[in-house]
């Protein structure tokens, strides 16, 4: 057999292998037959031994074989490429009719929704919103507010102390937002109307008391402020939150930092709760002259009122919640009820 026929038949004998070739096999075949040192270019070496008549015939035959091999390999390569593309498109196909993953929209926590509503309301009455630290000194939390050193509120049972030593500069978790009052009086000059809202901490826990809860504190200082201003402000707030029919009362009480002092209660039935009795919302009163003096305000010149209400209690009243702990428990079964709050 001449070399040309040898190459031709070795190519032909590979037919089944060629048709089933994968990418690597194709590369291998291409280099075996068509590569620089491959079998077909190798055939040209025999040209020299041929007669002038045979040369063109031989050359044309080698060329024809090269073209056949080349086009077969090109065609197979193209087939492999389009099969791979088809498989990829197949696997990446998007089924637009599949139901999507529904991501649940969040909602405001009832305390946050109520806080925002109250802040809006007081901003509308000309109050400025301000803040005080949750970790504060005994001076700001107690002494400046006329709370004597031996007052029961300072007791271990009520206060979370953060320092080993006791003293004016030692740190506590604030037990009320009233720590805000001396900060405000030292940081700015009266007259002012301020509202502060934040978390407070007490060693206390049952259905209506929580170790951490939120208070809303108001402080107004100006000339000629009286208890009527306090009452009018609180009536406005309660009626805006619970409706015109809301019934409230001021009960005489005692706080070292206000004189006179009162506690404010709301009638549960009057705000639509299915329950008799009053819900205590918080304390209020006229700022005690000692508190003004302690922070450098002249009580002869300025008077004021303050109030500190429990936001959690107000939320309980609003939604008929019986256990205050639910408001901070993070239980989705409870929280899902408030989906409508925006
Ligand atoms: N700080 C008081 C409390 O936590 C409430 C209060 C605030 C009373 C302002 C009078 C004036 O109970």
Short mmCIF file of C-alpha atoms and ligand atoms in Angstrom, two decimals:
data_model
loop_
_atom_site.label_atom_id
_atom_site.label_comp_id
_atom_site.label_asym_id
_atom_site.label_seq_id
_atom_site.Cartn_x
_atom_site.Cartn_y
_atom_site.Cartn_z
CA UNK A 1 0.00 0.00 0.00
CA UNK A 2 1.34 3.44 -0.83
CA UNK A 3 1.61 5.98 2.02
CA UNK A 4 -1.37 7.95 0.80
CA UNK A 5 -3.63 4.93 0.92
CA UNK A 6 -2.24 4.06 4.32
CA UNK A 7 -3.19 7.43 5.76
CA UNK A 8 -6.55 7.33 4.02
CA UNK A 9 -7.37 3.94 5.43
CA UNK A 10 -6.16 4.76 8.92
CA UNK A 11 -8.48 7.81 8.83
CA UNK A 12 -11.32 5.70 7.51
CA UNK A 13 -10.79 3.02 10.14
CA UNK A 14 -11.23 5.61 12.83
CA UNK A 15 -14.66 6.58 11.52
CA UNK A 16 -16.65 5.25 14.47
CA UNK A 17 -14.23 6.81 16.97
CA UNK A 18 -14.36 10.09 15.09
CA UNK A 19 -18.12 10.32 15.14
CA UNK A 20 -18.28 9.76 18.87
CA UNK A 21 -15.32 12.06 19.61
CA UNK A 22 -15.38 14.53 22.44
CA UNK A 23 -13.53 17.83 22.54
CA UNK A 24 -10.18 16.34 23.62
CA UNK A 25 -10.36 13.53 21.12
CA UNK A 26 -10.99 16.04 18.33
CA UNK A 27 -7.93 18.06 19.30
CA UNK A 28 -5.91 14.86 19.36
CA UNK A 29 -7.12 13.78 15.90
CA UNK A 30 -6.55 17.23 14.47
CA UNK A 31 -2.95 17.22 15.58
CA UNK A 32 -2.41 13.59 14.52
CA UNK A 33 -3.61 14.15 10.94
CA UNK A 34 -3.25 17.87 10.27
CA UNK A 35 -0.57 19.06 12.71
CA UNK A 36 2.81 20.24 11.42
CA UNK A 37 4.28 16.82 12.00
CA UNK A 38 1.00 15.08 11.34
CA UNK A 39 0.26 12.28 8.94
CA UNK A 40 -1.14 14.35 6.05
CA UNK A 41 1.62 17.01 5.92
CA UNK A 42 4.00 14.02 6.18
CA UNK A 43 2.70 12.71 2.90
CA UNK A 44 4.21 15.70 1.08
CA UNK A 45 7.64 14.33 1.87
CA UNK A 46 7.06 11.63 -0.75
CA UNK A 47 6.57 14.18 -3.55
CA UNK A 48 10.28 14.18 -4.32
CA UNK A 49 10.27 10.53 -5.31
CA UNK A 50 7.49 10.96 -7.86
CA UNK A 51 7.66 11.67 -11.57
CA UNK A 52 6.58 15.03 -12.96
CA UNK A 53 3.36 13.47 -14.19
CA UNK A 54 2.52 11.82 -10.91
CA UNK A 55 3.23 14.89 -8.75
CA UNK A 56 0.07 16.95 -9.53
CA UNK A 57 -2.16 13.90 -9.23
CA UNK A 58 -0.60 12.94 -5.90
CA UNK A 59 -0.65 16.52 -4.66
CA UNK A 60 -4.31 16.88 -5.52
CA UNK A 61 -5.14 13.60 -3.80
CA UNK A 62 -3.33 14.65 -0.59
CA UNK A 63 -5.12 18.00 -0.75
CA UNK A 64 -8.47 16.26 -1.16
CA UNK A 65 -7.80 14.05 1.85
CA UNK A 66 -6.72 17.07 3.93
CA UNK A 67 -9.96 18.83 3.04
CA UNK A 68 -12.07 15.85 3.92
CA UNK A 69 -10.33 15.43 7.29
CA UNK A 70 -10.49 19.12 8.00
CA UNK A 71 -14.15 19.52 7.15
CA UNK A 72 -15.11 16.40 9.10
CA UNK A 73 -13.28 17.64 12.19
CA UNK A 74 -14.73 21.18 11.81
CA UNK A 75 -18.22 19.82 11.46
CA UNK A 76 -17.87 17.62 14.53
CA UNK A 77 -16.42 20.47 16.54
CA UNK A 78 -19.34 22.68 15.54
CA UNK A 79 -21.78 19.93 16.54
CA UNK A 80 -20.15 19.59 19.95
CA UNK A 81 -20.23 23.33 20.48
CA UNK A 82 -23.89 23.70 19.63
CA UNK A 83 -24.83 20.67 21.74
CA UNK A 84 -23.02 22.22 24.71
CA UNK A 85 -24.77 25.55 24.16
CA UNK A 86 -28.13 23.85 23.90
CA UNK A 87 -27.50 21.97 27.15
CA UNK A 88 -26.53 25.19 28.90
CA UNK A 89 -29.59 27.05 27.68
CA UNK A 90 -31.70 24.10 28.67
CA UNK A 91 -30.30 24.01 32.22
CA UNK A 92 -30.46 27.76 32.70
CA UNK A 93 -33.96 28.11 31.39
CA UNK A 94 -36.19 30.39 33.45
CA UNK A 95 -39.71 29.25 34.02
CA UNK A 96 -41.54 32.52 34.34
CA UNK A 97 -44.72 30.77 35.38
CA UNK A 98 -43.18 29.34 38.61
CA UNK A 99 -44.52 30.98 41.76
CA UNK A 100 -41.92 33.39 43.28
CA UNK A 101 -40.46 33.34 46.79
CA UNK A 102 -42.69 35.69 48.68
CA UNK A 103 -40.69 37.90 51.06
CA UNK A 104 -42.85 39.08 53.87
CA UNK A 105 -43.01 42.82 54.29
CA UNK A 106 -41.99 43.99 57.75
CA UNK A 107 -44.12 46.18 59.92
CA UNK A 108 -43.59 48.66 62.70
CA UNK A 109 -43.48 47.37 66.26
CA UNK A 110 -46.51 48.68 68.18
CA UNK A 111 -44.19 50.63 70.51
CA UNK A 112 -42.36 52.24 67.62
CA UNK A 113 -45.60 53.12 65.83
CA UNK A 114 -47.01 54.70 68.98
CA UNK A 115 -43.78 56.54 69.75
CA UNK A 116 -43.73 58.04 66.25
CA UNK A 117 -47.33 59.11 66.62
CA UNK A 118 -46.58 60.81 69.96
CA UNK A 119 -43.45 62.52 68.65
CA UNK A 120 -45.49 63.85 65.71
CA UNK A 121 -48.20 65.08 68.00
CA UNK A 122 -45.83 66.98 70.30
CA UNK A 123 -43.80 68.37 67.43
CA UNK A 124 -47.11 69.79 66.23
CA UNK A 125 -47.52 71.51 69.62
CA UNK A 126 -44.12 73.19 69.27
CA UNK A 127 -42.06 70.69 71.25
CA UNK A 128 -38.48 69.93 70.29
CA UNK A 129 -37.39 66.28 70.40
CA UNK A 130 -34.24 65.59 72.44
CA UNK A 131 -32.29 62.74 74.05
CA UNK A 132 -30.49 61.83 77.27
CA UNK A 133 -28.09 58.94 78.00
CA UNK A 134 -29.41 55.56 79.16
CA UNK A 135 -26.26 55.12 81.27
CA UNK A 136 -26.00 58.14 83.49
CA UNK A 137 -24.58 59.25 86.83
CA UNK A 138 -26.44 59.10 90.11
CA UNK A 139 -26.35 62.89 90.09
CA UNK A 140 -28.39 63.23 86.90
CA UNK A 141 -30.68 60.31 87.65
CA UNK A 142 -31.31 61.18 91.34
CA UNK A 143 -29.54 64.04 93.14
CA UNK A 144 -30.21 66.77 90.60
CA UNK A 145 -33.86 65.72 90.72
CA UNK A 146 -34.08 66.28 94.45
CA UNK A 147 -34.14 62.54 95.15
CA UNK A 148 -32.42 62.25 98.54
CA UNK A 149 -29.56 59.85 99.07
CA UNK A 150 -31.68 57.59 101.27
CA UNK A 151 -34.75 57.70 99.01
CA UNK A 152 -36.15 54.20 98.43
CA UNK A 153 -35.96 54.68 94.63
CA UNK A 154 -32.18 54.45 94.88
CA UNK A 155 -32.49 51.10 96.57
CA UNK A 156 -30.93 47.95 95.11
CA UNK A 157 -34.41 46.63 94.43
CA UNK A 158 -35.12 49.39 91.94
CA UNK A 159 -31.86 50.51 90.42
CA UNK A 160 -29.33 48.66 88.27
CA UNK A 161 -26.03 50.06 89.60
CA UNK A 162 -23.09 49.87 87.20
CA UNK A 163 -20.31 51.00 89.58
CA UNK A 164 -19.07 49.23 92.70
CA UNK A 165 -18.78 52.51 94.59
CA UNK A 166 -21.79 54.67 95.31
CA UNK A 167 -21.43 58.43 94.70
CA UNK A 168 -22.61 61.37 92.59
CA UNK A 169 -20.43 60.28 89.65
CA UNK A 170 -21.09 56.56 89.81
CA UNK A 171 -23.04 55.06 86.93
CA UNK A 172 -26.52 53.57 86.85
CA UNK A 173 -28.92 52.43 84.13
CA UNK A 174 -31.36 55.31 84.23
CA UNK A 175 -34.49 54.41 86.15
CA UNK A 176 -36.57 57.07 84.40
CA UNK A 177 -36.32 59.52 81.52
CA UNK A 178 -36.41 62.33 84.11
CA UNK A 179 -32.60 62.20 84.03
CA UNK A 180 -33.25 64.19 80.89
CA UNK A 181 -34.49 67.23 82.86
CA UNK A 182 -31.16 68.35 84.43
CA UNK A 183 -29.36 67.66 81.11
CA UNK A 184 -31.82 69.90 79.30
CA UNK A 185 -31.63 72.70 81.87
CA UNK A 186 -27.85 72.73 81.78
CA UNK A 187 -27.55 72.45 78.00
CA UNK A 188 -29.97 75.21 77.00
CA UNK A 189 -31.62 78.34 78.25
CA UNK A 190 -35.35 78.46 78.99
CA UNK A 191 -37.96 79.03 77.67
CA UNK A 192 -38.31 75.63 75.99
CA UNK A 193 -40.68 72.77 75.35
CA UNK A 194 -38.94 69.44 75.07
CA UNK A 195 -39.91 65.85 74.58
CA UNK A 196 -37.63 62.89 75.10
CA UNK A 197 -38.46 59.23 74.57
CA UNK A 198 -36.34 56.24 75.47
CA UNK A 199 -35.71 53.08 77.45
CA UNK A 200 -35.47 52.97 81.22
CA UNK A 201 -34.49 50.11 83.54
CA UNK A 202 -35.73 48.83 86.89
CA UNK A 203 -35.29 45.59 88.81
CA UNK A 204 -38.97 44.87 88.52
CA UNK A 205 -40.96 42.26 86.65
CA UNK A 206 -44.60 41.10 86.55
CA UNK A 207 -47.63 41.43 84.22
CA UNK A 208 -47.65 45.23 84.37
CA UNK A 209 -43.98 45.88 85.20
CA UNK A 210 -41.03 45.10 82.96
CA UNK A 211 -37.29 45.45 83.80
CA UNK A 212 -36.90 47.50 80.63
CA UNK A 213 -39.62 49.78 79.38
CA UNK A 214 -39.99 53.00 77.49
CA UNK A 215 -40.94 56.39 78.84
CA UNK A 216 -42.02 59.58 77.16
CA UNK A 217 -40.81 62.61 79.09
CA UNK A 218 -42.01 66.13 78.55
CA UNK A 219 -40.48 69.25 80.05
CA UNK A 220 -41.75 72.78 79.59
CA UNK A 221 -40.06 75.79 81.21
CA UNK A 222 -41.27 79.33 80.70
CA UNK A 223 -42.55 82.34 82.59
CA UNK A 224 -45.97 81.94 84.19
CA UNK A 225 -46.44 78.23 83.55
CA UNK A 226 -49.18 76.68 85.69
CA UNK A 227 -50.80 73.31 86.33
CA UNK A 228 -53.50 74.20 83.76
CA UNK A 229 -50.89 74.15 81.01
CA UNK A 230 -49.88 70.68 82.13
CA UNK A 231 -53.49 69.44 82.18
CA UNK A 232 -54.31 70.95 78.80
CA UNK A 233 -51.25 69.35 77.22
CA UNK A 234 -52.05 65.93 78.62
CA UNK A 235 -55.74 66.09 77.72
CA UNK A 236 -54.72 66.97 74.17
CA UNK A 237 -52.39 64.01 74.00
CA UNK A 238 -54.79 61.45 75.47
CA UNK A 239 -57.69 62.56 73.26
CA UNK A 240 -55.52 62.58 70.14
CA UNK A 241 -54.37 59.02 70.87
CA UNK A 242 -57.55 57.44 72.22
CA UNK A 243 -60.37 59.55 70.87
CA UNK A 244 -62.50 62.40 72.19
CA UNK A 245 -64.40 60.05 74.50
CA UNK A 246 -61.30 59.15 76.54
CA UNK A 247 -61.76 59.77 80.25
CA UNK A 248 -58.72 60.53 82.38
CA UNK A 249 -58.01 61.63 85.91
CA UNK A 250 -55.19 63.24 87.82
CA UNK A 251 -54.56 61.59 91.17
CA UNK A 252 -52.55 63.49 93.81
CA UNK A 253 -49.19 61.80 94.23
CA UNK A 254 -45.63 62.43 95.27
CA UNK A 255 -42.38 62.76 93.34
CA UNK A 256 -39.34 64.49 94.88
CA UNK A 257 -38.83 66.44 91.65
CA UNK A 258 -42.34 67.88 91.22
CA UNK A 259 -44.60 69.89 93.52
CA UNK A 260 -47.52 69.46 93.32
CA UNK A 261 -47.35 65.99 91.79
CA UNK A 262 -49.99 63.81 90.22
CA UNK A 263 -50.44 60.49 88.60
CA UNK A 264 -52.47 60.25 85.42
CA UNK A 265 -54.84 57.34 84.84
CA UNK A 266 -57.05 56.52 81.87
CA UNK A 267 -60.43 54.84 82.17
CA UNK A 268 -60.13 51.51 80.33
CA UNK A 269 -63.74 51.33 79.14
CA UNK A 270 -63.66 54.88 77.82
CA UNK A 271 -61.00 53.87 75.30
CA UNK A 272 -62.85 50.75 74.18
CA UNK A 273 -61.26 48.09 76.39
CA UNK A 274 -63.48 45.32 77.66
CA UNK A 275 -62.37 45.83 81.24
CA UNK A 276 -63.36 47.99 84.22
CA UNK A 277 -60.91 50.18 86.05
CA UNK A 278 -58.17 52.71 85.47
CA UNK A 279 -54.83 52.15 83.80
CA UNK A 280 -52.03 54.16 85.37
CA UNK A 281 -50.02 55.84 82.62
CA UNK A 282 -47.40 57.78 84.57
CA UNK A 283 -46.49 60.75 86.73
CA UNK A 284 -46.42 64.48 86.24
CA UNK A 285 -46.31 67.75 88.14
CA UNK A 286 -44.85 71.22 88.43
CA UNK A 287 -41.05 71.19 88.40
CA UNK A 288 -39.77 71.47 92.00
CA UNK A 289 -37.82 74.70 92.64
CA UNK A 290 -34.86 72.65 93.96
CA UNK A 291 -34.58 70.92 90.58
CA UNK A 292 -34.40 74.28 88.84
CA UNK A 293 -31.81 75.62 91.30
CA UNK A 294 -29.69 72.45 91.07
CA UNK A 295 -29.31 73.03 87.34
CA UNK A 296 -28.81 76.78 87.49
CA UNK A 297 -32.31 78.00 86.59
CA UNK A 298 -33.82 80.75 88.78
CA UNK A 299 -37.19 79.48 90.12
CA UNK A 300 -38.32 83.08 90.66
CA UNK A 301 -37.99 83.67 86.95
CA UNK A 302 -39.04 80.36 85.37
CA UNK A 303 -41.59 77.75 86.23
CA UNK A 304 -42.42 74.59 84.42
CA UNK A 305 -44.16 71.28 84.28
CA UNK A 306 -42.92 67.81 83.53
CA UNK A 307 -44.46 64.44 82.84
CA UNK A 308 -43.11 60.94 82.41
CA UNK A 309 -45.44 58.38 80.86
CA UNK A 310 -44.96 54.70 80.19
CA UNK A 311 -45.12 54.09 76.45
CA UNK A 312 -45.68 50.37 77.07
CA UNK A 313 -48.71 51.12 79.26
CA UNK A 314 -50.07 53.43 76.59
CA UNK A 315 -49.64 50.69 73.97
CA UNK A 316 -51.36 48.16 76.26
CA UNK A 317 -54.26 50.55 76.58
CA UNK A 318 -54.41 51.11 72.87
CA UNK A 319 -54.38 47.48 71.77
CA UNK A 320 -55.86 45.76 74.84
CA UNK A 321 -52.59 43.96 75.64
CA UNK A 322 -52.76 42.24 79.04
CA UNK A 323 -49.09 41.34 79.62
CA UNK A 324 -46.45 44.06 79.28
CA UNK A 325 -43.71 41.44 78.71
CA UNK A 326 -45.17 40.60 75.28
CA UNK A 327 -44.04 43.99 74.01
CA UNK A 328 -40.37 43.10 74.39
CA UNK A 329 -40.51 39.29 73.95
CA UNK A 330 -40.05 39.36 70.16
CA UNK A 331 -42.69 36.63 69.71
CA UNK A 332 -43.87 36.65 66.08
CA UNK A 333 -47.26 35.16 66.99
CA UNK A 334 -47.90 38.28 69.03
CA UNK A 335 -46.27 40.77 66.67
CA UNK A 336 -48.07 39.55 63.52
CA UNK A 337 -51.30 41.03 64.84
CA UNK A 338 -49.95 44.51 64.27
CA UNK A 339 -49.42 44.14 60.54
CA UNK A 340 -51.56 47.15 59.74
CA UNK A 341 -49.35 49.62 61.62
CA UNK A 342 -47.36 51.67 59.17
N1 LIG B 1 -39.96 59.96 86.57
C1 LIG B 1 -41.23 59.57 87.09
C2 LIG B 1 -41.32 58.05 87.02
O1 LIG B 1 -40.52 57.43 86.45
C3 LIG B 1 -42.37 60.14 86.32
C4 LIG B 1 -42.42 61.64 86.37
C5 LIG B 1 -41.81 62.39 85.41
C6 LIG B 1 -43.11 62.28 87.39
C7 LIG B 1 -41.87 63.76 85.43
C8 LIG B 1 -43.18 63.65 87.43
C9 LIG B 1 -42.56 64.37 86.45
O2 LIG B 1 -42.20 57.45 87.55
#
